[in-house]
PDB file of C-alpha atoms and ligand atoms in Angstrom:
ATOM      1  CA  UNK A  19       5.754 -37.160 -12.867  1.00 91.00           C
ATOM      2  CA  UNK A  20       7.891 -38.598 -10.098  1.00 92.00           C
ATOM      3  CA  UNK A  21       6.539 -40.328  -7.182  1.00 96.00           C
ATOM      4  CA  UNK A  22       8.179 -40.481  -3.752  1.00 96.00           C
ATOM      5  CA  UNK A  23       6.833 -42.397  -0.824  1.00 98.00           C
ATOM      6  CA  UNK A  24       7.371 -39.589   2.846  1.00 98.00           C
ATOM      7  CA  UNK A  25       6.984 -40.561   6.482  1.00 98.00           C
ATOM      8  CA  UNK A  26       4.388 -38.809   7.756  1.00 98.00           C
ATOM      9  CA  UNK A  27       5.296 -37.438  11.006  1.00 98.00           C
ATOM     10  CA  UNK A  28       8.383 -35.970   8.514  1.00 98.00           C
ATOM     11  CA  UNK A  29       4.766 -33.524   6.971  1.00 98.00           C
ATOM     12  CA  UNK A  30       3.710 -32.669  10.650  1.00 98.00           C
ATOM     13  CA  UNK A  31       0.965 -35.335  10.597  1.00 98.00           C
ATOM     14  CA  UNK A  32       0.941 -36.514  14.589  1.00 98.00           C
ATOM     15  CA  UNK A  33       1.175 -40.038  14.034  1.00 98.00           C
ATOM     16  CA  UNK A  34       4.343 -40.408  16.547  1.00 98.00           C
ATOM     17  CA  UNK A  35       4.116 -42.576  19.115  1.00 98.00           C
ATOM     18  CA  UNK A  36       3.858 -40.216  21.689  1.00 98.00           C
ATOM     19  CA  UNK A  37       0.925 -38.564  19.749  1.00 98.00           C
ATOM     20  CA  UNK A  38       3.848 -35.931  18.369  1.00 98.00           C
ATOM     21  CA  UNK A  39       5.301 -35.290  15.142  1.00 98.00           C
ATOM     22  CA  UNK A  40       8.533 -34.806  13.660  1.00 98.00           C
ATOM     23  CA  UNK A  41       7.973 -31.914  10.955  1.00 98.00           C
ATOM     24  CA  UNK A  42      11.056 -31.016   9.160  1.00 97.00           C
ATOM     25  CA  UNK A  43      10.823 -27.891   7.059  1.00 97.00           C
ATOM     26  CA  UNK A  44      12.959 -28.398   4.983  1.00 94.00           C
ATOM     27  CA  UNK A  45      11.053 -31.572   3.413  1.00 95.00           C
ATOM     28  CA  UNK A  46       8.138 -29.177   3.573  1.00 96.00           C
ATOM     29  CA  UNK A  47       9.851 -26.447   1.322  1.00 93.00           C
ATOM     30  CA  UNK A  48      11.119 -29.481  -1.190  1.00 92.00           C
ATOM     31  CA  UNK A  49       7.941 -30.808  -1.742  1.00 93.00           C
ATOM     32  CA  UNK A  50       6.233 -27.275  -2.106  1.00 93.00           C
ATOM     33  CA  UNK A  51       9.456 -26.542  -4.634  1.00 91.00           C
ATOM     34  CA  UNK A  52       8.009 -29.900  -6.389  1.00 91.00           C
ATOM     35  CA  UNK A  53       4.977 -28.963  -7.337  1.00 93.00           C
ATOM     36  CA  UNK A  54       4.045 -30.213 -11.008  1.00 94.00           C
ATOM     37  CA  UNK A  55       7.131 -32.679 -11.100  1.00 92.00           C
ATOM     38  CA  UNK A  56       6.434 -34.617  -8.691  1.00 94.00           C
ATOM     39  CA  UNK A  57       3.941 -36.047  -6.538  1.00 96.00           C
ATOM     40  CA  UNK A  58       4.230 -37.143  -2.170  1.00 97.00           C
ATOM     41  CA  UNK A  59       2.461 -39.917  -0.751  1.00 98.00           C
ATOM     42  CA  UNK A  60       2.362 -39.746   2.751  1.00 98.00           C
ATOM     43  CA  UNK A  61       2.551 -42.991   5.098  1.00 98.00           C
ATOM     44  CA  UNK A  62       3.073 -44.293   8.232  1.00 98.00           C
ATOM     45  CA  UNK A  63       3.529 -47.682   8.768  1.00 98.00           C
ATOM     46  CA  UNK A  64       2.646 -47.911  12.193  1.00 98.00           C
ATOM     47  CA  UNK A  65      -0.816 -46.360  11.958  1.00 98.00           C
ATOM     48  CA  UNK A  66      -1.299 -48.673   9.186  1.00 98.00           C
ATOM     49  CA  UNK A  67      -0.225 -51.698  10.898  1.00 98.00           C
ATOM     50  CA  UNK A  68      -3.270 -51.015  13.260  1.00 98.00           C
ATOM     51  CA  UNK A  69      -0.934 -49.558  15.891  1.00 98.00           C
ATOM     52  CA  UNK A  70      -3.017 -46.617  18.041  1.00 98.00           C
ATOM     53  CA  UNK A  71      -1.911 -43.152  18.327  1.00 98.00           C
ATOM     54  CA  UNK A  72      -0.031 -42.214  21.309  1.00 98.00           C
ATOM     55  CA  UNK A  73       1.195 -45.739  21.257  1.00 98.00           C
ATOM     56  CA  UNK A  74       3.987 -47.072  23.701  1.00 98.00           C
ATOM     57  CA  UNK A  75       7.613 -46.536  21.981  1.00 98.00           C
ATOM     58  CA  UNK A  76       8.700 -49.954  20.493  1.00 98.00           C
ATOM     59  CA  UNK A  77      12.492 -51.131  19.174  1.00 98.00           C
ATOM     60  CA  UNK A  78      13.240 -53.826  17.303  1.00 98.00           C
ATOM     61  CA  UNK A  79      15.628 -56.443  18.942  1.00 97.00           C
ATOM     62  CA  UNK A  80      19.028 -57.064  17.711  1.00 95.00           C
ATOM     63  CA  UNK A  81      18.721 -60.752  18.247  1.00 95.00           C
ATOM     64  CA  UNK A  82      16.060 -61.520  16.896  1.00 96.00           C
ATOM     65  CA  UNK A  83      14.554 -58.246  14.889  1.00 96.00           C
ATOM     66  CA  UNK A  84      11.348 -58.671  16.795  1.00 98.00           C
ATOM     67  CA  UNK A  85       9.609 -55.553  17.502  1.00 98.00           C
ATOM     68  CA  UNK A  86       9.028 -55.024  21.127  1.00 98.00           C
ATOM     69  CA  UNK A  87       7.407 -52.042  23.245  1.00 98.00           C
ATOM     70  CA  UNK A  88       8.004 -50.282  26.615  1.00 98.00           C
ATOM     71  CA  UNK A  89       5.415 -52.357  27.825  1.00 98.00           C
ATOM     72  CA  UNK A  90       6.987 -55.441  26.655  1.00 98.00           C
ATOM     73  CA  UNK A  91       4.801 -56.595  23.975  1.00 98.00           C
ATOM     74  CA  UNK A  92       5.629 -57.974  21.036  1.00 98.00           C
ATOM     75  CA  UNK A  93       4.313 -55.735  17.980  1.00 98.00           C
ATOM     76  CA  UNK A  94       6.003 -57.532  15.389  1.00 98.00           C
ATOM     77  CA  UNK A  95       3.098 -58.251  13.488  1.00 98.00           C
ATOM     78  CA  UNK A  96       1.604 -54.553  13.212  1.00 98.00           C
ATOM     79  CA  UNK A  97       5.162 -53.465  12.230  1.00 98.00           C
ATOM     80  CA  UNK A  98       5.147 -55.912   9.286  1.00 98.00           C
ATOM     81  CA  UNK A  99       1.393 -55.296   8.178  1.00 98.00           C
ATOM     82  CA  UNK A 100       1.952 -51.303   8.308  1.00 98.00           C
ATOM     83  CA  UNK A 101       5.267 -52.138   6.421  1.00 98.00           C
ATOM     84  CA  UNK A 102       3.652 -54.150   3.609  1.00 98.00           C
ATOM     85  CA  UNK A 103       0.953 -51.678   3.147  1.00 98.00           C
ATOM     86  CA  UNK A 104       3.413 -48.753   2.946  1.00 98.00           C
ATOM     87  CA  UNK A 105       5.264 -50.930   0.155  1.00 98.00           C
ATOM     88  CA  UNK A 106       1.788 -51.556  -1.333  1.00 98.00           C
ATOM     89  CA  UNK A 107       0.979 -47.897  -1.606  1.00 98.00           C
ATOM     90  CA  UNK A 108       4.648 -47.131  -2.942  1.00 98.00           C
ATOM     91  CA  UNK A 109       3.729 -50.254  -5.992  1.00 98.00           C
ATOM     92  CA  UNK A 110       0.590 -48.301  -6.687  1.00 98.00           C
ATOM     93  CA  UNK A 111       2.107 -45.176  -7.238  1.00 98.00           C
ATOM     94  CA  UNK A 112       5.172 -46.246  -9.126  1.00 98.00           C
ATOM     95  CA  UNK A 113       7.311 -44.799  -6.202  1.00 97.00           C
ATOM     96  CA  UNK A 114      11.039 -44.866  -6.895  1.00 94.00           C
ATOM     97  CA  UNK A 115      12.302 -43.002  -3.790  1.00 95.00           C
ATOM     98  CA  UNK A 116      11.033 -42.776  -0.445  1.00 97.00           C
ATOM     99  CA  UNK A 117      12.266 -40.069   2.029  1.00 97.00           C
ATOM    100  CA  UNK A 118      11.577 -41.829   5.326  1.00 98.00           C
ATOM    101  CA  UNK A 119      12.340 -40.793   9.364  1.00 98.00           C
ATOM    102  CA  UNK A 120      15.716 -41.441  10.476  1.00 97.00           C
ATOM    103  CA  UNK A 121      16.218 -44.091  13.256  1.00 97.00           C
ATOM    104  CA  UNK A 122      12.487 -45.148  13.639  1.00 98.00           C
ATOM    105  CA  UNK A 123      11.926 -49.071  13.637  1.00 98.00           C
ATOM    106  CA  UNK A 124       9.642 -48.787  11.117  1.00 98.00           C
ATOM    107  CA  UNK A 125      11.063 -46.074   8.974  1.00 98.00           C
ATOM    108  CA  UNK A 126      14.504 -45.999   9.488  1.00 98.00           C
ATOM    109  CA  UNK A 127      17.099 -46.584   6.756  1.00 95.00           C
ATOM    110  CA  UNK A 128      20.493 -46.738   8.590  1.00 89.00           C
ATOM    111  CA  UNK A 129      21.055 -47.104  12.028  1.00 94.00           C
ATOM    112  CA  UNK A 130      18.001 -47.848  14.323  1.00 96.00           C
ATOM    113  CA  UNK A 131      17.561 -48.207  18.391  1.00 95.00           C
ATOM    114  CA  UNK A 132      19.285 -51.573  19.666  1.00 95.00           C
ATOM    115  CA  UNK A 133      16.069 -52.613  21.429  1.00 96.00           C
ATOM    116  CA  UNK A 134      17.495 -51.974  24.902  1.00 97.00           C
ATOM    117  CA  UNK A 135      15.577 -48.507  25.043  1.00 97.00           C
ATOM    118  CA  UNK A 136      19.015 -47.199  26.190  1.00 96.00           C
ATOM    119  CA  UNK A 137      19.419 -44.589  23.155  1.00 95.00           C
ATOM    120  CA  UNK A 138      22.086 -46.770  21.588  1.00 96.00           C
ATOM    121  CA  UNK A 139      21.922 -46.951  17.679  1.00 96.00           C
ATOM    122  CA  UNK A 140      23.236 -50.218  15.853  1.00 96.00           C
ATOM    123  CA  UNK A 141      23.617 -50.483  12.115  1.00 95.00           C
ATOM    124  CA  UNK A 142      20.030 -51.700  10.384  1.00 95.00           C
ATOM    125  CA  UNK A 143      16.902 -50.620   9.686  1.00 97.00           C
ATOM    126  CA  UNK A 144      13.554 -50.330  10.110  1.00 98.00           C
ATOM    127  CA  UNK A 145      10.411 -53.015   8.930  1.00 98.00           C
ATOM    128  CA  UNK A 146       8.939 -50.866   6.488  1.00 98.00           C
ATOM    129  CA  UNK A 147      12.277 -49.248   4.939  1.00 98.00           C
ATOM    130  CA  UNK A 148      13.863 -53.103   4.648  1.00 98.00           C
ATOM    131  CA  UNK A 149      10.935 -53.787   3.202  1.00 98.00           C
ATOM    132  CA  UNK A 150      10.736 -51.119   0.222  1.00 98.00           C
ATOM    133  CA  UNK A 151      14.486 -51.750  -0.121  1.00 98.00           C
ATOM    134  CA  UNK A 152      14.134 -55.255  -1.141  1.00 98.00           C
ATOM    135  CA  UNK A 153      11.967 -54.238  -3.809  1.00 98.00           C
ATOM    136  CA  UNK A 154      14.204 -51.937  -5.360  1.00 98.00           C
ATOM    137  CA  UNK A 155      13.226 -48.637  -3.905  1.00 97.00           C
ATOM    138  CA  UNK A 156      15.433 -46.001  -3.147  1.00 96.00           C
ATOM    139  CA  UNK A 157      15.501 -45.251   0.603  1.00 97.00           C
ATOM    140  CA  UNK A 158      17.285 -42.206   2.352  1.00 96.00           C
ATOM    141  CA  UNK A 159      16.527 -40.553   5.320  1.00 96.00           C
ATOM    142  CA  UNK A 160      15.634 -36.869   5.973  1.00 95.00           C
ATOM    143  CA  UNK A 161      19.341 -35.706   6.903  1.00 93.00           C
ATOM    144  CA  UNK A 162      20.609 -37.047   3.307  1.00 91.00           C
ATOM    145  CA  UNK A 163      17.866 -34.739   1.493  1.00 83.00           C
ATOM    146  CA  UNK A 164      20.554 -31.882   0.576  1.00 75.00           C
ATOM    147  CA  UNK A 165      23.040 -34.501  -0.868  1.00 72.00           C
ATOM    148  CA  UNK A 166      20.747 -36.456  -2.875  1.00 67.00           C
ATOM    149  CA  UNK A 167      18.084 -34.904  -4.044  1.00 62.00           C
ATOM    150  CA  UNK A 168      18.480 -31.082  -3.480  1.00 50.00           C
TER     151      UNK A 168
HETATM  152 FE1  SF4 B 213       6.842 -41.445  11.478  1.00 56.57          FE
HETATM  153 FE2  SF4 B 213       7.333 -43.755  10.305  1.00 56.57          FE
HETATM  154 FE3  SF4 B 213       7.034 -43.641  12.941  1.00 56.57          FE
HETATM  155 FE4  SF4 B 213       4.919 -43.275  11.396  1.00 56.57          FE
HETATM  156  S1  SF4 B 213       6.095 -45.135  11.553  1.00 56.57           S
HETATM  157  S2  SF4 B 213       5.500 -42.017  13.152  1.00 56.57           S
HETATM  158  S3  SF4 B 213       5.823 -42.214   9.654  1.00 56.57           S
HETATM  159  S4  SF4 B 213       8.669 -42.684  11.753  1.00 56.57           S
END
């Protein structure tokens, strides 16, 4: 049986920050087509992290990767808790992939937000995808679904 770490908000779970989700279907109809080979643990990092949901929209600084909200205050430290328990649920489970939200600061794999709230991307990625890359698990976001795995 496979294991394979999802973003939440990717299931339709509202843990967004602004209380929202981001459901994609087409994750949906992957992991029902999965049933019996494979099994989806569902996170979100920034729930775990002790953030509140809505929550004010954060984005992590290109200078110095610190995670900062609209309000201006430094969330850094919920980012990397919620990031280290995502990676500690992904250990348990003996996760080798994780399908994770495109662009987030937590959950983002390739380009994220430049911390300028300004809707430019930069390359990098989010606290909780670094993290489960640098311990050797396969990250992609939802777009690359079709290519890699379907
Ligand atoms: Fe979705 Fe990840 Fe943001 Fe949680 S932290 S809302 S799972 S993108």
């Amino acid at each position: 049986m496979e294991h394979i770490l999802v973003s939440a908000c990717l299931c339709g779970k509202n843990c967004k920050w602004d209380g929202g989700n981001n459901k994609n279907q087409r994750l949906l109809d992957y992991m029902e087509s999965m049933k019996g080979k494979a099994e989806f643990h569902e996170v979100c990092p920034e729930q775990m992290g002790g953030l509140s949901t809505p929550r004010p929209a954060s984005e992590i600084r290109v200078e110095d990767r610190r995670v900062v909200n609209t309000e201006g205050v430094d969330v850094t430290e919920e980012f990397e808790r919620g990031a280290e328990l995502a990676l500690q649920v992904a250990k348990e489970f003996g996760c080798t992939l994780a399908i994770l939200k495109e662009r987030s600061p937590s959950c983002g794999c390739h380009g994220i937000y430049d911390g300028t709230f300004s809707k430019k991307i930069v390359e990098g990625k989010g606290k909780a995808a670094e993290l489960l890359i640098a311990n050797g698990i396969r990250v992609i976001g939802e777009s690359e679904m079709e290519n890699v795995i379907l």
